[in-house]
Amino acid sequence: MEKWRRLLLVLVLFLAFFSARSQSFIGVNYGQVADNLPPPSATASLLQSTTISKLRLYGADPAIIRSLSGTNISLVLGVPNADIPSLASDPSAAASWAAANVLPYVPATSISLVAVGNEALDSGDAALASQLLPAMRNLGSAVAASGVKVSTVHTMTVLAHSEPPSSGAFRPELSADLTGILGFLRDTGSPFMINPYPFFAYRSDPRPETLAFCLFQPNPGRFDAGSKLMYTNMFDAQVDAVRSALDGLGFPGVEIVVAETGWPYRGDPDEVGTTVENARAFTGNLVAHLRSLVGTPLMPGRSVDTYIFALYDEDLKPGPASERFFGLYRADQTMNYDAGLVKSASSSYTSPSPPAATTGSTPPAATTGRCVPGATPHTSADGGPTQPEEQCHSPDAVGSRAAVGADRLFFLSVALTLLL
């Protein structure tokens, strides 16, 4: 009996310790279109106080890279779209970029990947799109010895179809470019990076039931007749639409990374859904969903690496007001809302209680787009969204999924108490 008591105690302590550790699949985007951001050292300290384990930059700021040395926070660096032509045409330019921005910092700073360009295939520049793969190849060769991967980031508008998820397919006019890029990703073991935003899907269809679906709140679900799967949230539907598109093009082995997703907590009067309550519900419930390890209906039992947009508000971002209010934190490092990311055993497996569906401003007339769910109506090269038998994958509500870890801890604690 004494042996079992000790075993249970070890399990309880292990779960408590694990719940406070960083989560390898949760990252955040660090946009810098602002004039009031804290120094890199302060940002490094802030990140270490959270369960965020990955940071994506839209460039390669040396001060930020150095500040994360020895922190075990993994970095994704970015190559601006403007640099793609030179990297594509000149391998020595790619070697110089790697020598300046990657090789001096590894392995002291963990750099996992370099994203060449941001949403370049949707830039409207055909020449840039054609130069993307050569640039990726040249940079891939330049960083190969360091173990750093190379990829690029896309918007959901690379899809021609995404609803239902089983019909996910890439736009025919992008097939040639994407086939080459995906071949490179497959051969190098690099991920396909995509920016799904349930917020934009809701903006295109601002009904209360759509809001609940986008916020991981209780809803009737959406049945996919093609796969016989039930979807209970927009995030899973968008990710699985991408999975279907990749499989359909012949690349089932290429993994998906969510490079951006988020929800603004403030916007212009005519921007529907931009409230603190909705932002907290989306981000908190997304974090809980990822921690549950439930996965998606097409990819159950594992969580996709996901980078939340964004770490800080960016006061100089152009466009509608919402563009400046995606931050988890203000520039003074106070939280805009609690998404359950602060390191603590009590908060790690819980999320903000899902509030009642809040629509914010008066919804505009619904619009249609090429790729709903998940259309990104506008993009920003400098980072961010300036943009029959039923097999049912339908856990009740994300709150109960998030409580899985806490429930296990509670159960073991009760068992230990009874045994003692």
Short mmCIF file of C-alpha atoms in Angstrom, two decimals:
data_model
loop_
_atom_site.label_atom_id
_atom_site.label_comp_id
_atom_site.label_asym_id
_atom_site.label_seq_id
_atom_site.Cartn_x
_atom_site.Cartn_y
_atom_site.Cartn_z
CA MET A 1 0.00 0.00 0.00
CA GLU A 2 2.82 2.39 0.85
CA LYS A 3 4.30 1.88 -2.62
CA TRP A 4 1.01 2.87 -4.27
CA ARG A 5 0.69 5.92 -2.08
CA ARG A 6 4.13 7.09 -3.13
CA LEU A 7 3.37 6.40 -6.76
CA LEU A 8 0.21 8.46 -6.63
CA LEU A 9 2.05 11.30 -4.93
CA VAL A 10 4.69 11.29 -7.66
CA LEU A 11 1.97 11.38 -10.31
CA VAL A 12 0.24 14.31 -8.65
CA LEU A 13 3.48 16.26 -8.38
CA PHE A 14 4.36 15.43 -11.97
CA LEU A 15 1.05 16.69 -13.29
CA ALA A 16 1.31 19.86 -11.25
CA PHE A 17 4.82 20.45 -12.59
CA PHE A 18 3.86 19.67 -16.18
CA SER A 19 0.86 21.98 -16.09
CA ALA A 20 3.15 24.94 -15.36
CA ARG A 21 5.63 24.18 -18.13
CA SER A 22 5.75 25.76 -21.53
CA GLN A 23 3.66 24.12 -24.19
CA SER A 24 5.71 23.15 -27.26
CA PHE A 25 2.80 23.80 -29.63
CA ILE A 26 1.89 27.33 -28.47
CA GLY A 27 3.68 30.29 -30.00
CA VAL A 28 3.07 33.98 -30.56
CA ASN A 29 3.80 36.53 -33.28
CA TYR A 30 5.93 39.55 -32.47
CA GLY A 31 4.92 42.34 -34.84
CA GLN A 32 6.94 45.53 -34.55
CA VAL A 33 4.87 48.13 -36.38
CA ALA A 34 4.87 50.34 -33.30
CA ASP A 35 6.90 53.10 -31.70
CA ASN A 36 6.37 52.17 -28.06
CA LEU A 37 7.51 48.55 -27.70
CA PRO A 38 9.50 47.48 -24.64
CA PRO A 39 13.20 46.55 -24.93
CA PRO A 40 13.99 43.00 -26.10
CA SER A 41 15.23 41.97 -22.66
CA ALA A 42 11.87 42.87 -21.13
CA THR A 43 10.08 40.89 -23.83
CA ALA A 44 12.29 37.87 -23.15
CA SER A 45 11.41 38.07 -19.46
CA LEU A 46 7.72 38.38 -20.25
CA LEU A 47 7.77 35.33 -22.51
CA GLN A 48 9.53 33.29 -19.85
CA SER A 49 6.72 34.09 -17.42
CA THR A 50 4.23 32.42 -19.78
CA THR A 51 3.73 28.97 -21.28
CA ILE A 52 4.55 30.36 -24.73
CA SER A 53 7.49 28.42 -26.14
CA LYS A 54 7.77 29.82 -29.67
CA LEU A 55 8.15 33.32 -31.08
CA ARG A 56 7.72 34.35 -34.70
CA LEU A 57 9.39 37.50 -36.01
CA TYR A 58 8.63 39.17 -39.31
CA GLY A 59 12.29 40.03 -39.73
CA ALA A 60 15.55 39.13 -38.01
CA ASP A 61 16.10 41.77 -35.32
CA PRO A 62 19.51 40.92 -33.81
CA ALA A 63 18.66 42.41 -30.41
CA ILE A 64 15.60 40.18 -30.06
CA ILE A 65 17.51 37.13 -31.28
CA ARG A 66 20.28 37.74 -28.74
CA SER A 67 17.79 38.38 -25.92
CA LEU A 68 16.39 34.86 -26.30
CA SER A 69 19.76 33.15 -26.04
CA GLY A 70 19.58 30.33 -23.51
CA THR A 71 15.85 30.71 -22.94
CA ASN A 72 14.66 27.58 -24.81
CA ILE A 73 12.19 29.80 -26.63
CA SER A 74 12.28 28.77 -30.27
CA LEU A 75 12.40 31.46 -32.95
CA VAL A 76 10.94 31.73 -36.44
CA LEU A 77 12.70 34.45 -38.41
CA GLY A 78 11.27 36.23 -41.43
CA VAL A 79 12.71 37.33 -44.75
CA PRO A 80 10.87 40.42 -46.08
CA ASN A 81 9.16 40.07 -49.45
CA ALA A 82 11.48 42.77 -50.79
CA ASP A 83 14.47 40.46 -50.28
CA ILE A 84 13.04 37.54 -52.23
CA PRO A 85 14.33 38.60 -55.68
CA SER A 86 17.96 38.88 -54.55
CA LEU A 87 17.85 35.58 -52.66
CA ALA A 88 16.30 33.90 -55.68
CA SER A 89 18.83 35.15 -58.21
CA ASP A 90 22.03 34.93 -56.21
CA PRO A 91 22.99 32.02 -53.91
CA SER A 92 25.70 34.23 -52.40
CA ALA A 93 23.02 36.70 -51.27
CA ALA A 94 21.26 33.84 -49.49
CA ALA A 95 24.55 32.78 -47.91
CA SER A 96 25.17 36.35 -46.74
CA TRP A 97 21.68 36.57 -45.24
CA ALA A 98 22.22 33.34 -43.34
CA ALA A 99 25.68 34.44 -42.20
CA ALA A 100 24.29 37.69 -40.83
CA ASN A 101 21.00 36.54 -39.32
CA VAL A 102 21.19 32.83 -38.43
CA LEU A 103 24.64 31.30 -38.15
CA PRO A 104 26.09 33.68 -35.50
CA TYR A 105 23.26 32.93 -33.07
CA VAL A 106 22.76 29.17 -33.20
CA PRO A 107 22.80 27.08 -31.12
CA ALA A 108 22.79 29.57 -28.22
CA THR A 109 19.50 30.91 -29.52
CA SER A 110 17.09 28.29 -30.77
CA ILE A 111 16.12 29.19 -34.35
CA SER A 112 13.81 26.55 -35.76
CA LEU A 113 12.78 28.03 -39.07
CA VAL A 114 13.11 30.93 -41.50
CA ALA A 115 9.95 32.02 -43.31
CA VAL A 116 10.88 33.40 -46.73
CA GLY A 117 8.37 36.14 -47.45
CA ASN A 118 4.98 36.65 -45.90
CA GLU A 119 1.87 35.86 -47.97
CA ALA A 120 3.93 36.31 -51.14
CA LEU A 121 1.68 34.16 -53.32
CA ASP A 122 -1.17 36.59 -52.58
CA SER A 123 0.92 39.72 -53.15
CA GLY A 124 -0.50 40.24 -56.63
CA ASP A 125 3.06 40.21 -58.00
CA ALA A 126 3.42 37.27 -60.38
CA ALA A 127 7.18 37.76 -60.63
CA LEU A 128 7.53 37.61 -56.85
CA ALA A 129 5.49 34.41 -56.73
CA SER A 130 7.74 32.79 -59.32
CA GLN A 131 10.86 33.80 -57.38
CA LEU A 132 9.65 32.39 -54.07
CA LEU A 133 10.76 28.78 -54.56
CA PRO A 134 14.26 29.64 -55.87
CA ALA A 135 14.74 31.93 -52.87
CA MET A 136 13.64 29.17 -50.51
CA ARG A 137 16.02 26.70 -52.14
CA ASN A 138 19.00 29.03 -51.96
CA LEU A 139 18.36 29.97 -48.36
CA GLY A 140 17.68 26.34 -47.48
CA SER A 141 21.12 25.41 -48.78
CA ALA A 142 22.68 28.28 -46.82
CA VAL A 143 21.23 27.18 -43.46
CA ALA A 144 21.18 23.41 -44.00
CA ALA A 145 24.21 22.73 -41.83
CA SER A 146 22.60 24.54 -38.89
CA GLY A 147 19.48 22.36 -38.94
CA VAL A 148 17.21 25.37 -39.45
CA LYS A 149 14.23 24.72 -41.71
CA VAL A 150 12.91 27.02 -44.44
CA SER A 151 9.28 27.62 -45.40
CA THR A 152 6.93 30.46 -46.37
CA VAL A 153 3.60 31.74 -45.03
CA HIS A 154 0.27 31.76 -46.86
CA THR A 155 -3.20 33.19 -46.30
CA MET A 156 -6.33 31.06 -46.47
CA THR A 157 -7.07 32.62 -49.85
CA VAL A 158 -4.67 30.13 -51.45
CA LEU A 159 -7.67 27.81 -51.17
CA ALA A 160 -10.36 27.78 -53.84
CA HIS A 161 -12.67 25.77 -51.56
CA SER A 162 -12.73 25.27 -47.81
CA GLU A 163 -16.35 24.50 -46.92
CA PRO A 164 -16.92 21.75 -46.05
CA PRO A 165 -13.37 20.94 -44.91
CA SER A 166 -13.26 17.72 -46.92
CA SER A 167 -13.63 19.78 -50.12
CA GLY A 168 -10.51 21.83 -49.35
CA ALA A 169 -8.55 22.49 -52.54
CA PHE A 170 -5.97 25.00 -53.71
CA ARG A 171 -6.73 27.58 -56.37
CA PRO A 172 -5.91 26.09 -59.79
CA GLU A 173 -3.82 29.07 -60.86
CA LEU A 174 -1.52 28.51 -57.87
CA SER A 175 -1.09 24.77 -58.40
CA ALA A 176 2.21 25.02 -60.29
CA ASP A 177 3.85 27.31 -57.73
CA LEU A 178 2.45 25.37 -54.79
CA THR A 179 3.46 21.98 -56.18
CA GLY A 180 7.08 23.13 -56.36
CA ILE A 181 6.98 24.70 -52.90
CA LEU A 182 5.33 21.63 -51.38
CA GLY A 183 7.90 19.37 -53.00
CA PHE A 184 10.62 21.43 -51.33
CA LEU A 185 8.84 21.27 -47.96
CA ARG A 186 8.38 17.50 -48.25
CA ASP A 187 12.01 16.92 -49.20
CA THR A 188 13.36 19.08 -46.37
CA GLY A 189 10.88 18.08 -43.67
CA SER A 190 9.58 21.63 -43.39
CA PRO A 191 5.99 22.62 -42.57
CA PHE A 192 3.30 24.31 -44.66
CA MET A 193 2.54 27.58 -42.87
CA ILE A 194 -0.94 29.07 -43.06
CA ASN A 195 -2.89 31.95 -41.49
CA PRO A 196 -6.43 30.85 -40.59
CA TYR A 197 -8.54 33.55 -38.94
CA PRO A 198 -11.98 32.56 -37.63
CA PHE A 199 -12.45 36.28 -36.97
CA PHE A 200 -12.56 37.00 -40.70
CA ALA A 201 -14.90 34.08 -41.27
CA TYR A 202 -17.27 35.56 -38.69
CA ARG A 203 -16.98 38.98 -40.26
CA SER A 204 -18.15 37.45 -43.54
CA ASP A 205 -21.09 35.71 -41.83
CA PRO A 206 -21.96 37.66 -38.67
CA ARG A 207 -24.71 35.49 -37.23
CA PRO A 208 -24.79 34.49 -33.53
CA GLU A 209 -24.43 30.80 -34.41
CA THR A 210 -21.35 31.60 -36.48
CA LEU A 211 -19.85 33.53 -33.57
CA ALA A 212 -20.30 30.58 -31.21
CA PHE A 213 -18.71 28.29 -33.82
CA CYS A 214 -15.75 30.66 -34.17
CA LEU A 215 -15.24 31.12 -30.42
CA PHE A 216 -15.23 27.38 -29.53
CA GLN A 217 -18.47 27.91 -27.64
CA PRO A 218 -21.37 25.42 -27.51
CA ASN A 219 -23.10 25.18 -30.89
CA PRO A 220 -24.95 22.58 -32.99
CA GLY A 221 -21.82 21.81 -34.99
CA ARG A 222 -21.42 21.46 -38.73
CA PHE A 223 -21.56 18.06 -40.37
CA ASP A 224 -19.18 17.37 -43.23
CA ALA A 225 -21.03 14.97 -45.52
CA GLY A 226 -17.84 14.22 -47.44
CA SER A 227 -15.84 12.95 -44.47
CA LYS A 228 -18.78 12.02 -42.20
CA LEU A 229 -17.17 14.14 -39.50
CA MET A 230 -18.76 16.74 -37.23
CA TYR A 231 -17.04 20.06 -36.63
CA THR A 232 -17.63 22.06 -33.47
CA ASN A 233 -15.36 25.03 -34.17
CA MET A 234 -14.12 27.11 -37.11
CA PHE A 235 -10.43 26.71 -36.30
CA ASP A 236 -10.54 22.94 -36.79
CA ALA A 237 -12.61 23.38 -39.94
CA GLN A 238 -10.09 25.78 -41.45
CA VAL A 239 -7.06 23.66 -40.55
CA ASP A 240 -8.68 20.50 -41.90
CA ALA A 241 -9.59 22.28 -45.14
CA VAL A 242 -5.87 22.93 -45.56
CA ARG A 243 -5.15 19.28 -44.71
CA SER A 244 -7.59 18.18 -47.40
CA ALA A 245 -5.98 20.52 -49.94
CA LEU A 246 -2.50 19.22 -49.17
CA ASP A 247 -3.65 15.62 -49.41
CA GLY A 248 -5.51 16.33 -52.63
CA LEU A 249 -2.38 17.77 -54.24
CA GLY A 250 -0.42 14.68 -53.22
CA PHE A 251 1.42 15.87 -50.11
CA PRO A 252 -0.08 13.99 -47.14
CA GLY A 253 3.26 13.95 -45.31
CA VAL A 254 3.72 17.72 -45.17
CA GLU A 255 2.81 19.00 -41.71
CA ILE A 256 0.78 22.14 -41.05
CA VAL A 257 1.84 25.02 -38.84
CA VAL A 258 -0.61 27.80 -38.03
CA ALA A 259 1.61 30.84 -38.51
CA GLU A 260 -1.05 33.33 -37.38
CA THR A 261 -4.46 33.33 -35.80
CA GLY A 262 -6.06 35.79 -33.45
CA TRP A 263 -8.99 38.01 -32.58
CA PRO A 264 -8.94 41.81 -32.07
CA TYR A 265 -10.36 43.14 -28.84
CA ARG A 266 -11.24 46.56 -30.25
CA GLY A 267 -12.18 47.98 -33.64
CA ASP A 268 -14.05 50.67 -35.49
CA PRO A 269 -17.78 51.06 -34.75
CA ASP A 270 -18.67 49.12 -37.88
CA GLU A 271 -16.26 46.24 -37.18
CA VAL A 272 -18.40 43.39 -35.94
CA GLY A 273 -17.29 41.24 -33.01
CA THR A 274 -14.29 43.29 -31.89
CA THR A 275 -14.76 43.09 -28.12
CA VAL A 276 -12.58 42.07 -25.19
CA GLU A 277 -15.05 39.32 -24.36
CA ASN A 278 -14.79 37.78 -27.81
CA ALA A 279 -11.00 38.09 -27.94
CA ARG A 280 -10.66 36.46 -24.53
CA ALA A 281 -13.08 33.69 -25.47
CA PHE A 282 -11.36 32.94 -28.77
CA THR A 283 -7.77 33.00 -27.54
CA GLY A 284 -8.43 31.36 -24.18
CA ASN A 285 -10.51 28.61 -25.72
CA LEU A 286 -8.00 28.11 -28.53
CA VAL A 287 -5.24 27.64 -25.96
CA ALA A 288 -7.42 25.20 -24.03
CA HIS A 289 -8.24 23.32 -27.23
CA LEU A 290 -4.55 22.98 -28.10
CA ARG A 291 -3.67 21.84 -24.60
CA SER A 292 -6.38 19.21 -24.64
CA LEU A 293 -4.48 17.41 -27.43
CA VAL A 294 -7.82 16.44 -28.95
CA GLY A 295 -6.58 17.59 -32.35
CA THR A 296 -8.88 18.13 -35.31
CA PRO A 297 -11.37 15.66 -36.80
CA LEU A 298 -8.95 14.80 -39.62
CA MET A 299 -5.87 14.88 -37.37
CA PRO A 300 -7.00 13.60 -33.96
CA GLY A 301 -4.84 13.13 -30.91
CA ARG A 302 -2.28 15.87 -31.51
CA SER A 303 -2.16 19.63 -31.63
CA VAL A 304 -0.95 21.68 -34.55
CA ASP A 305 1.81 24.15 -33.72
CA THR A 306 -0.01 27.49 -33.51
CA TYR A 307 1.30 31.05 -33.32
CA ILE A 308 -1.18 33.49 -31.80
CA PHE A 309 -1.38 36.97 -33.28
CA ALA A 310 -0.05 38.94 -31.52
CA LEU A 311 2.19 39.52 -28.53
CA TYR A 312 1.73 43.31 -28.38
CA ASP A 313 -0.61 45.89 -29.79
CA GLU A 314 0.93 47.74 -32.74
CA ASP A 315 -0.01 51.40 -32.65
CA LEU A 316 1.35 52.25 -36.11
CA LYS A 317 -0.44 49.56 -38.09
CA PRO A 318 -2.46 51.07 -40.96
CA GLY A 319 -5.99 50.09 -41.85
CA PRO A 320 -9.08 49.70 -39.67
CA ALA A 321 -8.74 50.12 -35.93
CA SER A 322 -8.82 46.37 -35.31
CA GLU A 323 -5.37 46.08 -36.90
CA ARG A 324 -3.89 47.90 -33.92
CA PHE A 325 -5.63 45.86 -31.22
CA PHE A 326 -4.73 42.19 -31.64
CA GLY A 327 -2.22 42.18 -28.77
CA LEU A 328 -2.28 39.85 -25.80
CA TYR A 329 -0.35 42.61 -24.05
CA ARG A 330 -0.11 46.37 -24.17
CA ALA A 331 3.26 47.96 -24.79
CA ASP A 332 3.70 48.41 -21.02
CA GLN A 333 3.39 44.60 -20.71
CA THR A 334 0.06 44.62 -18.91
CA MET A 335 -2.45 42.11 -20.22
CA ASN A 336 -5.31 43.23 -22.42
CA TYR A 337 -7.12 40.09 -21.23
CA ASP A 338 -6.19 36.82 -19.54
CA ALA A 339 -5.95 33.98 -22.06
CA GLY A 340 -4.60 31.47 -19.53
CA LEU A 341 -1.00 31.69 -20.73
CA VAL A 342 0.72 32.79 -17.51
CA LYS A 343 2.82 30.05 -15.92
CA SER A 344 1.01 28.63 -12.92
CA ALA A 345 -0.30 25.22 -12.04
CA SER A 346 -3.75 26.64 -11.39
CA SER A 347 -4.17 28.40 -14.72
CA SER A 348 -2.37 26.17 -17.15
CA TYR A 349 -5.24 23.80 -17.82
CA THR A 350 -8.09 26.22 -17.46
CA SER A 351 -9.39 28.90 -19.74
CA PRO A 352 -11.56 31.97 -19.35
CA SER A 353 -15.15 30.96 -18.87
CA PRO A 354 -16.82 31.27 -22.28
CA PRO A 355 -18.89 34.45 -22.13
CA ALA A 356 -22.20 34.84 -23.81
CA ALA A 357 -21.83 35.38 -27.53
CA THR A 358 -21.14 39.04 -28.06
CA THR A 359 -21.49 40.67 -31.40
CA GLY A 360 -20.08 44.07 -30.56
CA SER A 361 -21.04 46.51 -33.26
CA THR A 362 -24.13 46.17 -35.36
CA PRO A 363 -23.36 43.44 -37.90
CA PRO A 364 -22.94 44.60 -41.46
CA ALA A 365 -24.67 42.81 -44.27
CA ALA A 366 -23.08 39.40 -44.82
CA THR A 367 -20.56 39.27 -47.60
CA THR A 368 -19.43 36.39 -49.68
CA GLY A 369 -15.88 35.49 -50.56
CA ARG A 370 -13.91 32.88 -52.38
CA CYS A 371 -12.80 31.11 -49.24
CA VAL A 372 -15.25 31.15 -46.36
CA PRO A 373 -14.62 29.81 -43.79
CA GLY A 374 -11.27 31.45 -43.48
CA ALA A 375 -11.04 34.11 -46.18
CA THR A 376 -8.51 36.77 -45.34
CA PRO A 377 -9.84 39.87 -47.06
CA HIS A 378 -6.61 41.80 -46.87
CA THR A 379 -3.01 41.03 -46.05
CA SER A 380 0.10 42.76 -44.83
CA ALA A 381 3.60 41.99 -45.97
CA ASP A 382 5.00 43.40 -42.73
CA GLY A 383 3.05 41.05 -40.55
CA GLY A 384 -0.47 40.44 -39.40
CA PRO A 385 -3.92 40.23 -40.83
CA THR A 386 -4.18 43.36 -43.00
CA GLN A 387 -6.73 40.54 -43.94
CA PRO A 388 -25.35 8.57 -43.37
CA GLU A 389 -23.31 7.02 -40.45
CA GLU A 390 -21.72 9.90 -38.69
CA GLN A 391 -18.31 9.77 -37.12
CA CYS A 392 -18.50 12.65 -34.68
CA HIS A 393 -15.43 14.47 -33.40
CA SER A 394 -17.46 16.61 -31.07
CA PRO A 395 -16.30 17.03 -27.48
CA ASP A 396 -18.94 19.05 -25.72
CA ALA A 397 -17.43 22.42 -25.03
CA VAL A 398 -13.87 23.59 -24.96
CA GLY A 399 -14.16 24.44 -21.31
CA SER A 400 -14.65 20.79 -20.43
CA ARG A 401 -11.83 19.78 -22.77
CA ALA A 402 -9.57 22.32 -21.13
CA ALA A 403 -10.39 20.84 -17.76
CA VAL A 404 -9.03 17.42 -18.71
CA GLY A 405 -5.68 18.09 -17.04
CA ALA A 406 -7.26 19.69 -13.98
CA ASP A 407 -9.76 16.83 -13.69
CA ARG A 408 -6.95 14.28 -13.77
CA LEU A 409 -5.10 16.19 -11.07
CA PHE A 410 -8.25 16.41 -8.95
CA PHE A 411 -8.98 12.71 -9.39
CA LEU A 412 -5.48 11.71 -8.36
CA SER A 413 -5.59 14.10 -5.40
CA VAL A 414 -8.84 12.54 -4.18
CA ALA A 415 -7.43 9.05 -4.65
CA LEU A 416 -4.34 9.99 -2.69
CA THR A 417 -6.46 11.45 0.12
CA LEU A 418 -8.56 8.29 0.35
CA LEU A 419 -5.51 6.08 0.41
CA LEU A 420 -3.86 8.15 3.11
#
